[in-house]
JSON list of C-alpha atoms in Angstrom, two decimals:
[
{"chain": "D", "resi": 1, "resn": "SER", "atom": "CA", "xyz": [-82.17, 10.10, 128.22]},
{"chain": "D", "resi": 2, "resn": "ASP", "atom": "CA", "xyz": [-85.21, 9.48, 126.10]},
{"chain": "D", "resi": 3, "resn": "LEU", "atom": "CA", "xyz": [-83.70, 11.00, 122.97]},
{"chain": "D", "resi": 4, "resn": "PRO", "atom": "CA", "xyz": [-84.54, 8.99, 119.83]},
{"chain": "D", "resi": 5, "resn": "ALA", "atom": "CA", "xyz": [-80.89, 8.10, 119.11]},
{"chain": "D", "resi": 6, "resn": "VAL", "atom": "CA", "xyz": [-80.32, 6.93, 122.69]},
{"chain": "D", "resi": 7, "resn": "ASN", "atom": "CA", "xyz": [-83.43, 4.75, 122.58]},
{"chain": "D", "resi": 8, "resn": "GLN", "atom": "CA", "xyz": [-82.30, 3.30, 119.24]},
{"chain": "D", "resi": 9, "resn": "TYR", "atom": "CA", "xyz": [-78.84, 2.62, 120.75]},
{"chain": "D", "resi": 10, "resn": "ARG", "atom": "CA", "xyz": [-80.41, 0.79, 123.69]},
{"chain": "D", "resi": 11, "resn": "GLU", "atom": "CA", "xyz": [-82.63, -1.29, 121.41]},
{"chain": "D", "resi": 12, "resn": "THR", "atom": "CA", "xyz": [-79.72, -2.16, 119.10]},
{"chain": "D", "resi": 13, "resn": "LEU", "atom": "CA", "xyz": [-77.55, -3.11, 122.07]},
{"chain": "D", "resi": 14, "resn": "ARG", "atom": "CA", "xyz": [-80.36, -5.29, 123.47]},
{"chain": "D", "resi": 15, "resn": "LYS", "atom": "CA", "xyz": [-80.73, -7.10, 120.13]},
{"chain": "D", "resi": 16, "resn": "GLU", "atom": "CA", "xyz": [-77.06, -7.51, 119.25]},
{"chain": "D", "resi": 17, "resn": "HIS", "atom": "CA", "xyz": [-75.51, -7.93, 122.72]},
{"chain": "D", "resi": 18, "resn": "PRO", "atom": "CA", "xyz": [-78.26, -8.87, 125.20]},
{"chain": "D", "resi": 19, "resn": "ASN", "atom": "CA", "xyz": [-75.77, -9.46, 128.05]},
{"chain": "D", "resi": 20, "resn": "LYS", "atom": "CA", "xyz": [-74.10, -6.05, 127.73]},
{"chain": "D", "resi": 21, "resn": "LYS", "atom": "CA", "xyz": [-75.23, -3.02, 129.68]},
{"chain": "D", "resi": 22, "resn": "PRO", "atom": "CA", "xyz": [-75.48, 0.40, 128.04]},
{"chain": "D", "resi": 23, "resn": "ASN", "atom": "CA", "xyz": [-72.62, 2.76, 128.85]},
{"chain": "D", "resi": 24, "resn": "ASP", "atom": "CA", "xyz": [-71.45, 6.20, 127.79]},
{"chain": "D", "resi": 25, "resn": "VAL", "atom": "CA", "xyz": [-68.43, 4.94, 125.84]},
{"chain": "D", "resi": 26, "resn": "SER", "atom": "CA", "xyz": [-70.39, 2.61, 123.56]},
{"chain": "D", "resi": 27, "resn": "LEU", "atom": "CA", "xyz": [-73.14, 5.24, 123.19]},
{"chain": "D", "resi": 28, "resn": "GLU", "atom": "CA", "xyz": [-70.58, 7.76, 121.99]},
{"chain": "D", "resi": 29, "resn": "GLY", "atom": "CA", "xyz": [-69.25, 5.22, 119.48]},
{"chain": "D", "resi": 30, "resn": "TYR", "atom": "CA", "xyz": [-72.78, 4.47, 118.31]},
{"chain": "D", "resi": 31, "resn": "LEU", "atom": "CA", "xyz": [-73.51, 8.16, 117.73]},
{"chain": "D", "resi": 32, "resn": "ALA", "atom": "CA", "xyz": [-70.17, 8.70, 115.96]},
{"chain": "D", "resi": 33, "resn": "THR", "atom": "CA", "xyz": [-71.01, 5.77, 113.70]},
{"chain": "D", "resi": 34, "resn": "ALA", "atom": "CA", "xyz": [-74.42, 7.29, 112.94]},
{"chain": "D", "resi": 35, "resn": "VAL", "atom": "CA", "xyz": [-72.69, 10.48, 111.77]},
{"chain": "D", "resi": 36, "resn": "PHE", "atom": "CA", "xyz": [-70.19, 8.48, 109.69]},
{"chain": "D", "resi": 37, "resn": "VAL", "atom": "CA", "xyz": [-72.97, 6.47, 108.04]},
{"chain": "D", "resi": 38, "resn": "GLU", "atom": "CA", "xyz": [-74.75, 9.72, 107.17]},
{"chain": "D", "resi": 39, "resn": "GLY", "atom": "CA", "xyz": [-71.55, 10.91, 105.50]},
{"chain": "D", "resi": 40, "resn": "LEU", "atom": "CA", "xyz": [-71.26, 7.67, 103.54]},
{"chain": "D", "resi": 41, "resn": "LYS", "atom": "CA", "xyz": [-74.86, 8.02, 102.37]},
{"chain": "D", "resi": 42, "resn": "GLN", "atom": "CA", "xyz": [-74.14, 11.52, 101.12]},
{"chain": "D", "resi": 43, "resn": "VAL", "atom": "CA", "xyz": [-70.94, 10.45, 99.35]},
{"chain": "D", "resi": 44, "resn": "GLY", "atom": "CA", "xyz": [-72.80, 7.78, 97.42]},
{"chain": "D", "resi": 45, "resn": "PRO", "atom": "CA", "xyz": [-71.04, 5.34, 95.08]},
{"chain": "D", "resi": 46, "resn": "ASP", "atom": "CA", "xyz": [-68.14, 7.74, 94.30]},
{"chain": "D", "resi": 47, "resn": "LEU", "atom": "CA", "xyz": [-66.27, 6.80, 97.49]},
{"chain": "D", "resi": 48, "resn": "SER", "atom": "CA", "xyz": [-62.72, 8.06, 97.86]},
{"chain": "D", "resi": 49, "resn": "THR", "atom": "CA", "xyz": [-60.84, 9.61, 100.76]},
{"chain": "D", "resi": 50, "resn": "ARG", "atom": "CA", "xyz": [-60.92, 13.04, 99.11]},
{"chain": "D", "resi": 51, "resn": "HIS", "atom": "CA", "xyz": [-64.64, 12.83, 98.33]},
{"chain": "D", "resi": 52, "resn": "LEU", "atom": "CA", "xyz": [-65.46, 11.63, 101.86]},
{"chain": "D", "resi": 53, "resn": "ILE", "atom": "CA", "xyz": [-63.52, 14.52, 103.43]},
{"chain": "D", "resi": 54, "resn": "GLU", "atom": "CA", "xyz": [-65.14, 17.07, 101.11]},
{"chain": "D", "resi": 55, "resn": "THR", "atom": "CA", "xyz": [-68.56, 15.62, 101.88]},
{"chain": "D", "resi": 56, "resn": "PHE", "atom": "CA", "xyz": [-68.05, 15.83, 105.63]},
{"chain": "D", "resi": 57, "resn": "GLN", "atom": "CA", "xyz": [-66.76, 19.38, 105.36]},
{"chain": "D", "resi": 58, "resn": "SER", "atom": "CA", "xyz": [-69.94, 20.36, 103.53]},
{"chain": "D", "resi": 59, "resn": "MET", "atom": "CA", "xyz": [-72.40, 18.59, 105.86]},
{"chain": "D", "resi": 60, "resn": "ARG", "atom": "CA", "xyz": [-74.74, 20.97, 107.68]},
{"chain": "D", "resi": 61, "resn": "ASN", "atom": "CA", "xyz": [-77.76, 20.52, 109.95]},
{"chain": "D", "resi": 62, "resn": "ILE", "atom": "CA", "xyz": [-77.44, 16.75, 110.35]},
{"chain": "D", "resi": 63, "resn": "HIS", "atom": "CA", "xyz": [-80.14, 15.13, 112.47]},
{"chain": "D", "resi": 64, "resn": "ILE", "atom": "CA", "xyz": [-79.24, 11.85, 114.18]},
{"chain": "D", "resi": 65, "resn": "GLY", "atom": "CA", "xyz": [-81.82, 11.95, 116.98]},
{"chain": "D", "resi": 66, "resn": "ILE", "atom": "CA", "xyz": [-80.07, 13.84, 119.78]},
{"chain": "D", "resi": 67, "resn": "ASP", "atom": "CA", "xyz": [-82.11, 17.08, 119.57]},
{"chain": "D", "resi": 68, "resn": "GLU", "atom": "CA", "xyz": [-79.04, 18.95, 118.34]},
{"chain": "D", "resi": 69, "resn": "GLN", "atom": "CA", "xyz": [-78.19, 19.72, 114.74]},
{"chain": "D", "resi": 70, "resn": "LEU", "atom": "CA", "xyz": [-74.69, 18.68, 113.80]},
{"chain": "D", "resi": 71, "resn": "SER", "atom": "CA", "xyz": [-72.52, 20.50, 111.26]},
{"chain": "D", "resi": 72, "resn": "PHE", "atom": "CA", "xyz": [-68.99, 20.32, 109.90]},
{"chain": "D", "resi": 73, "resn": "GLY", "atom": "CA", "xyz": [-66.84, 22.71, 107.89]},
{"chain": "D", "resi": 74, "resn": "THR", "atom": "CA", "xyz": [-63.36, 23.15, 106.52]},
{"chain": "D", "resi": 75, "resn": "GLU", "atom": "CA", "xyz": [-62.30, 24.59, 109.89]},
{"chain": "D", "resi": 76, "resn": "LYS", "atom": "CA", "xyz": [-64.89, 22.71, 112.00]},
{"chain": "D", "resi": 77, "resn": "HIS", "atom": "CA", "xyz": [-64.02, 19.03, 112.34]},
{"chain": "D", "resi": 78, "resn": "GLN", "atom": "CA", "xyz": [-66.05, 18.36, 115.47]},
{"chain": "D", "resi": 79, "resn": "ALA", "atom": "CA", "xyz": [-69.76, 18.07, 114.78]},
{"chain": "D", "resi": 80, "resn": "ILE", "atom": "CA", "xyz": [-70.94, 19.39, 118.14]},
{"chain": "D", "resi": 81, "resn": "SER", "atom": "CA", "xyz": [-69.46, 21.23, 121.07]},
{"chain": "D", "resi": 82, "resn": "LYS", "atom": "CA", "xyz": [-72.13, 20.39, 123.63]},
{"chain": "D", "resi": 83, "resn": "VAL", "atom": "CA", "xyz": [-71.18, 18.31, 126.67]},
{"chain": "D", "resi": 84, "resn": "TRP", "atom": "CA", "xyz": [-73.56, 15.92, 128.41]},
{"chain": "D", "resi": 85, "resn": "GLY", "atom": "CA", "xyz": [-71.93, 15.56, 131.81]},
{"chain": "D", "resi": 86, "resn": "THR", "atom": "CA", "xyz": [-72.42, 12.57, 134.07]},
{"chain": "D", "resi": 87, "resn": "VAL", "atom": "CA", "xyz": [-71.09, 11.33, 137.38]},
{"chain": "D", "resi": 88, "resn": "LEU", "atom": "CA", "xyz": [-70.72, 7.76, 138.51]},
{"chain": "D", "resi": 89, "resn": "ASP", "atom": "CA", "xyz": [-72.45, 7.08, 141.83]},
{"chain": "D", "resi": 90, "resn": "ALA", "atom": "CA", "xyz": [-71.31, 4.58, 144.47]},
{"chain": "D", "resi": 91, "resn": "ASN", "atom": "CA", "xyz": [-73.37, 1.83, 142.80]},
{"chain": "D", "resi": 92, "resn": "GLY", "atom": "CA", "xyz": [-71.81, 2.36, 139.38]},
{"chain": "D", "resi": 93, "resn": "LYS", "atom": "CA", "xyz": [-74.84, 4.14, 137.93]},
{"chain": "D", "resi": 94, "resn": "PHE", "atom": "CA", "xyz": [-74.40, 7.16, 135.66]},
{"chain": "D", "resi": 95, "resn": "ILE", "atom": "CA", "xyz": [-76.23, 10.24, 136.92]},
{"chain": "D", "resi": 96, "resn": "PRO", "atom": "CA", "xyz": [-76.68, 13.24, 134.60]},
{"chain": "D", "resi": 97, "resn": "LEU", "atom": "CA", "xyz": [-75.08, 16.53, 135.60]},
{"chain": "D", "resi": 98, "resn": "GLY", "atom": "CA", "xyz": [-77.03, 19.68, 134.75]},
{"chain": "D", "resi": 99, "resn": "LEU", "atom": "CA", "xyz": [-74.42, 21.56, 132.71]},
{"chain": "D", "resi": 100, "resn": "ASP", "atom": "CA", "xyz": [-76.84, 23.71, 130.68]}
]
């Protein structure tokens, strides 16, 4: 993908771990961390478990560079429900599945 967050992930991986290859597991962790960092920014210096939870539950229309807006709520603890499917070919390469 050429999404901004994916390109940033690849660049960060290249800088921090030049011998590692991009993969879907570390990309998912990278994106989850981007959402968490956004929550921390919104909490500000008044960090507590309660304040962090309340902040996440109030976060709406978060942009992290995946062309999807992410939102949370008191009953919505998963930021997005979209699935980006892939298959692993015989050479170990991830191929996107068109699940739209």
